[in-house]
Every structure is written in C-alpha cells, then in structure tokens.
Amino acid sequence: MLDHFATAIGLVFGVQVLLALAAGVLIGYVVGAIPGLTSSIGMALLIPFTFGLDPIAAIVMLVTIYMAADYAGGIPAILVNAPGQPAAAVTAFDGFPLTRRGEAATALNMSIMASAAGALISIALLVVSAQAMATAALAFGAAEYFALAVVGLSLIAVLSTSGTVRALVGLVFGLTIVTIGLDPLSGASRFIFDRKLIDGIPFLPALIGLFAMSEVLVMIEQGARGHGASRPDSRVSTSLGNVWRYRTTIGRSAVIGYVIGVIPGAGAAIASLVSYGIAKRLSPQGESFGTGNLEGVAASEAANNAAVSGAIAPLLALGVPGSASAAVLIGGLMIQGLQPGPLLFTTNPEVPYSIFVALLVGLPIMVAIGMFGVPLWVRLTEIPRPAIATVVASVAMLGAYSQANDSFEVLVCCVFGVIGYGLRKADIQPAPIILALVLGDMLEANLRRALITGNDDVMFILGKPIAAVLLGLAAIVLLSPLLPRRLSKVKEGRQ
Amino acid sequence: MHDPDPRRPAAMRDSVSRLEMPGYVYDLLVCAVLGAVGAWFFVNALALPPGRRMVDTPTVPLIASALLMLLCLTQAAISVTTRRALAPVIAERPVQVAIAAAAMLLFPALIDRFGYYPVAALWLPLFGWLAGSRSLVGLAAVTLVVLALARGVFEMILGTPLP
C-alpha cells in the first residue's frame, strides 16, 4: 500500500496533474455554486475536455470537480437560501438564518471547515475500508432500501420547526405529488396531465423553486429595505474554535455521510438529512436547529462532503457507482481505457491511489479558496436586496433550464416558487416537501419490489436483518420527541 | 411598515403596502387548496388499474392523497380551535409580490415564443423595479450582468443553448 501511495504522490505532483487538480477545484466551485448545476452535470460537461489529458490528470480533475462542487453548493444556500446542490438544501436550514443575523462569514467558515474535516475523515475511511464497505453495500436489496427511505422520512419528527401536523401536511403533499409520472414498476401512467410529466416532477427545478424562488418572493416583500451587513468575525482562530467545539458532531456526521454515500443511489442529500436529524436530536441546543445554529451547518456539510468519498468506495472496489457523479466518473475512467472494479487495484493501482492522493491534495486548495473567498462572498450580501432578488431569480431559472434545455423545467421552478411562498406563509416549510421528493420514489419502488420478492408477505421485509434494524431505528426516531416527556413524567411520578 | 413612496397620501400608503389576514383564515385557505389537491389525486387514483398485488399502481397515491385530505382537515380544525393564539399572516407589498409571481410564471412561455435575450432584456428591469430598485443604473447593471452570465457561462462554457 505504501509503495502505491508513493507512486501516486509522484504522479499527482506532476505539473499537468497539479494544474488539472487546481482547475478541477475552481470549476467545481463555479458549478456547485450555481443552483441547478450539479456536480454530475459539471463533470459530464467537462469529460470531453479530458480526452487529451493524461489518464491520471483526467481522473484527478473529475474527482476534484466532484469534491469542490459538493462543498460550493453550500455557499448560495447560506447566502441567499438558494442551494447550489440538493444536499446543500439542508445547509440552508441553519445557514441562511445565520446570514439574516449578520453572521454569514461565521456560517461560511464553519461550512468550509466542517466540509474539510468531513472529507478528511471520509478519505481516511475510504483508504482503509473501501473494499469491505462496498461489499457490505451490495447486501442492500429492495427491503433495505425501503427501510432506509423510512428512516429518512421518520426524520420529519425531528426536523419540523413548526407544528408536527403542518410538517406532516408538507411531507404528505410531497409524497402525493411524487407519484406523478410513470409507475416505477408497471410503467402505467399516473396523473400525467402534461406529457412532459412522464418522468414525474423534475426534482432539481422543484428544489430550486421551493428554496430560491420562494425566497425571491420574500425579498420582494421586503423591497429595498436595508439589511445588516455581516459582522467581521471571520477570523481563522474563531473558525477553528467552532470546529473544535462541534468536533463530535462533525466526526459523527462524517461517518454517517461516508456510510450512506457508500450505498448506491442513497446520495449526499440523504446523508445530509440523516446527519442533520441525528445532530438535532442529540444536541443540547436541538430546539434552536433551523433558526441559525452553527452545529446544524456543521452536521450537514460534514456529511455532505463525506458522502463524496463514500460514493467513490463502491466505484473503485466493485465498479458500481455510489452516486450520479460517481457514475460520470466511471465514464471518465472508461474513456481513458480503465475498467473500474476490484481488478483496478491490481492492474492499475496508481489510479485508485492517485484518487486518494488527489482528494487529500485538493482539500487544502479547496479550503484555501473557501477561506479567502469568504470576505468576498459575504460582500455579496451587501448588494442591494432588489439586485440580489433579480440575479437569484434569473440564475435559478437558467439553472432549471439547463436540466433538460426545456422551458418546462423553468415553469416547474416558478410554480414551486409560488407554492413554496404560499406554504411558508402558512408555516409549512420546504424541508418536509424536499424530504418526500427525495425519498418518495425510493420508498414506493422498493416497497413494491420487496413485496413482489416476498410474495406480498410483509414479514419478508422484517425478516431481513438490516431492514429490521433500520425500521427499528425509524421507530425510535419517530417516537423520540415523546421520550423526554415520558421520562420526566416517570421521574415526577417517582418523586 | 410604510410605503416608501412619500408622495402617496398617508392613508393609502399603509393600505396598499400590506395585506393582513387572520392566521386561521389563511390556514383554512391553504388547507382547502391542499385538500382539493388531495381529492383530485384520490379521485384519479381510483381510476387507475387496480392490479393484483397488495401494493400496486394506485395504492401509494390513494394512501398519500387520503392522508393529505385527513391532515388538511386536522390542521384546519387545529387552526380554528387555536385561532386566538395564531399570529396574523402578513404579506407586505402584496401587489408587487403578485405581479412578480405572475411575471415568473409567464417567463417560460415568453422565452419559448420570443427567445431568451429579448424577453430577459425587458423582464429583468421590470423584475428589479418590482423588487424595489429605483436606480436606472442599477437596473441596467443587473440586466447586463445576467445577460452576460447567460451568454458567457451557460451558452459558451456549459453549452446550454438558450431559446
């Protein structure tokens, strides 16, 4: 292993590879910060540019785009409540309220530090456990995926900041509209009142609409009224102090992010949600999550970035992508004549080890750009609100358009913007709706597949050990808001 | 909250710039709309082929839409019974917000018909004005920045052909 690392270090520190790495980080920042452009889209668009590069340079560039884009999505989420990546929607829960309080710099610094810490921990886990984790992830079948979706949905009990019924209304609304489109198993048409809905509600435009466009309408309400400039509290020592203060949360979130990232199809969004929900439940200041708690930002960002390495684990070990971006990476490897899978470690060991080294070397570059960029990005919040509203609306619509080069996606984005604004006035937040849009398809499709496999026997699902454990966890999460009240009542009774 | 335009008579300033509604009334409105959505899905789900399995094509939509209607009813009841404790729902600059929302919803159809750049060149200053900007230089600057972003980043670098 050490030999391979030494070879990889020699390769990565070549001029072409270093330039590709730096370019990858910069491009990743731009792609990630634009709502609607995901890391997978950015990587896919840039694959043709990698044809003429050395294989290691090409792979390193794609990997660093992936890593930087997943971090950079948190920047617009924090500054203007417009997540650049789906997983960054969770960062917005606390990041944007912090900006409103004039603490944008603090939030951005925590975001970059937690991302870096999460990435570092997950890279270490990747190096030592890629093969084992990937093999375990393959044990996930329909029952296990269904149970994972239930765990995700059970977080509604923890995530809701308004009343539980309002949160459930949002969740079930999301679960209802996610059934639009072709039935995932039978292919039957369901509620397709426009042929463009054949694939269902396009997720990213809906996400951008619920967050960014609804926020634009809120900004229009406020008009040209000034807002507080961010306090100049962006010292590195303060940031490091915050990281140390929340080290347990960051460490736990990194492990959660890595483990969930390994599961093919689970993704960084689910990793962020689960990590945030657990952090909220375990934190002594859990009640303040959603109102600008730095720990919430840390939990989300650490998990989000840890999921990047997690998604690469099954790719390298088994040739199975852990995420859409990892799938694009497979394309990049194959174009270079490399076959991902277990043999990659024996036939071309310099490739996986170069990926490990590139992630480690790219990390400080990403942090440096992030830290030096914070004062600049915070200045953006001092731009007059009407200008911000106009630019955010335009970029959000451009991002939505770029999904399929179709104005229908723009319409979806705008419709969900109006819906999001109206629901926010009734204290129904976007978070439960997003939860449902992310997990709804996974829930239904895997439940039905599991029941087909088990001949409609529900015990088939409960008989699967991993599924049973996950469902038990979901039950605990759902009941957990009641537990402290029950415990205190028991204590009172004894006294 | 006061209308920023001092030329408007004082009585008009406040009434135009703010819309206030009792919280429970707005909740009832939202619950009615979402309940209607649930009902639409429920009725249409009943028309789906039933299938032979325990959970088949119509099952999840039926359950979800029924739950949606039930939860809307529950929330409506809660809102009515706790109406004294509910804060009023306030929408400031409602006219501007309504026009902006309409402008957003019309934008996709307009760019399909007339192309992105001609529409954006008019839509952006209008939207900026609705957002509260009263500086011609500011409106022009934002318009140019967005058009440059669309052309430079989306079309040239990312290869996204705009209409």
PDB file of C-alpha atoms in Angstrom, chain A residues 66 134 137-138 145 260-267 307-308 310-331 340-341:
ATOM      1  CA  TYR A  66     -16.938  16.429  -7.644  1.00  0.00           C
ATOM      2  CA  ALA A 134     -18.578  -1.754  -0.892  1.00  0.00           C
ATOM      3  CA  ALA A 137     -23.352  -2.157   0.489  1.00  0.00           C
ATOM      4  CA  LEU A 138     -24.117  -4.812  -2.091  1.00  0.00           C
ATOM      5  CA  TYR A 145     -33.603   0.490   0.554  1.00  0.00           C
ATOM      6  CA  ILE A 260     -24.686   6.451   3.433  1.00  0.00           C
ATOM      7  CA  GLY A 261     -22.563   7.624   0.498  1.00  0.00           C
ATOM      8  CA  VAL A 262     -21.349   4.042   0.004  1.00  0.00           C
ATOM      9  CA  ILE A 263     -24.899   2.836  -0.563  1.00  0.00           C
ATOM     10  CA  PRO A 264     -25.556   3.132  -4.305  1.00  0.00           C
ATOM     11  CA  GLY A 265     -28.368   5.568  -5.004  1.00  0.00           C
ATOM     12  CA  ALA A 266     -28.568   6.934  -1.480  1.00  0.00           C
ATOM     13  CA  GLY A 267     -26.629  10.121  -2.170  1.00  0.00           C
ATOM     14  CA  ALA A 307     -20.570  11.214   1.063  1.00  0.00           C
ATOM     15  CA  VAL A 308     -18.266  12.079  -1.868  1.00  0.00           C
ATOM     16  CA  GLY A 310     -18.362   7.183   0.238  1.00  0.00           C
ATOM     17  CA  ALA A 311     -19.714   7.209  -3.301  1.00  0.00           C
ATOM     18  CA  ILE A 312     -16.253   6.534  -4.687  1.00  0.00           C
ATOM     19  CA  ALA A 313     -15.776   3.419  -2.499  1.00  0.00           C
ATOM     20  CA  PRO A 314     -18.089   1.042  -4.413  1.00  0.00           C
ATOM     21  CA  LEU A 315     -16.876   2.549  -7.692  1.00  0.00           C
ATOM     22  CA  LEU A 316     -13.287   1.616  -7.017  1.00  0.00           C
ATOM     23  CA  ALA A 317     -13.930  -1.656  -5.243  1.00  0.00           C
ATOM     24  CA  LEU A 318     -16.735  -3.070  -7.344  1.00  0.00           C
ATOM     25  CA  GLY A 319     -17.229  -0.840 -10.384  1.00  0.00           C
ATOM     26  CA  VAL A 320     -20.632   0.195  -9.017  1.00  0.00           C
ATOM     27  CA  PRO A 321     -21.242   3.951  -8.720  1.00  0.00           C
ATOM     28  CA  GLY A 322     -22.438   5.241  -5.350  1.00  0.00           C
ATOM     29  CA  SER A 323     -23.986   8.355  -6.893  1.00  0.00           C
ATOM     30  CA  ALA A 324     -24.767  10.036 -10.213  1.00  0.00           C
ATOM     31  CA  SER A 325     -21.438  11.861 -10.098  1.00  0.00           C
ATOM     32  CA  ALA A 326     -19.627   8.600  -9.431  1.00  0.00           C
ATOM     33  CA  ALA A 327     -21.401   7.166 -12.469  1.00  0.00           C
ATOM     34  CA  VAL A 328     -19.981  10.007 -14.557  1.00  0.00           C
ATOM     35  CA  LEU A 329     -16.578   9.204 -13.078  1.00  0.00           C
ATOM     36  CA  ILE A 330     -16.939   5.644 -14.354  1.00  0.00           C
ATOM     37  CA  GLY A 331     -17.499   7.125 -17.797  1.00  0.00           C
ATOM     38  CA  PRO A 340     -13.326   0.274 -12.578  1.00  0.00           C
ATOM     39  CA  GLY A 341     -13.781  -2.642 -10.251  1.00  0.00           C
TER      40      GLY A 341
END
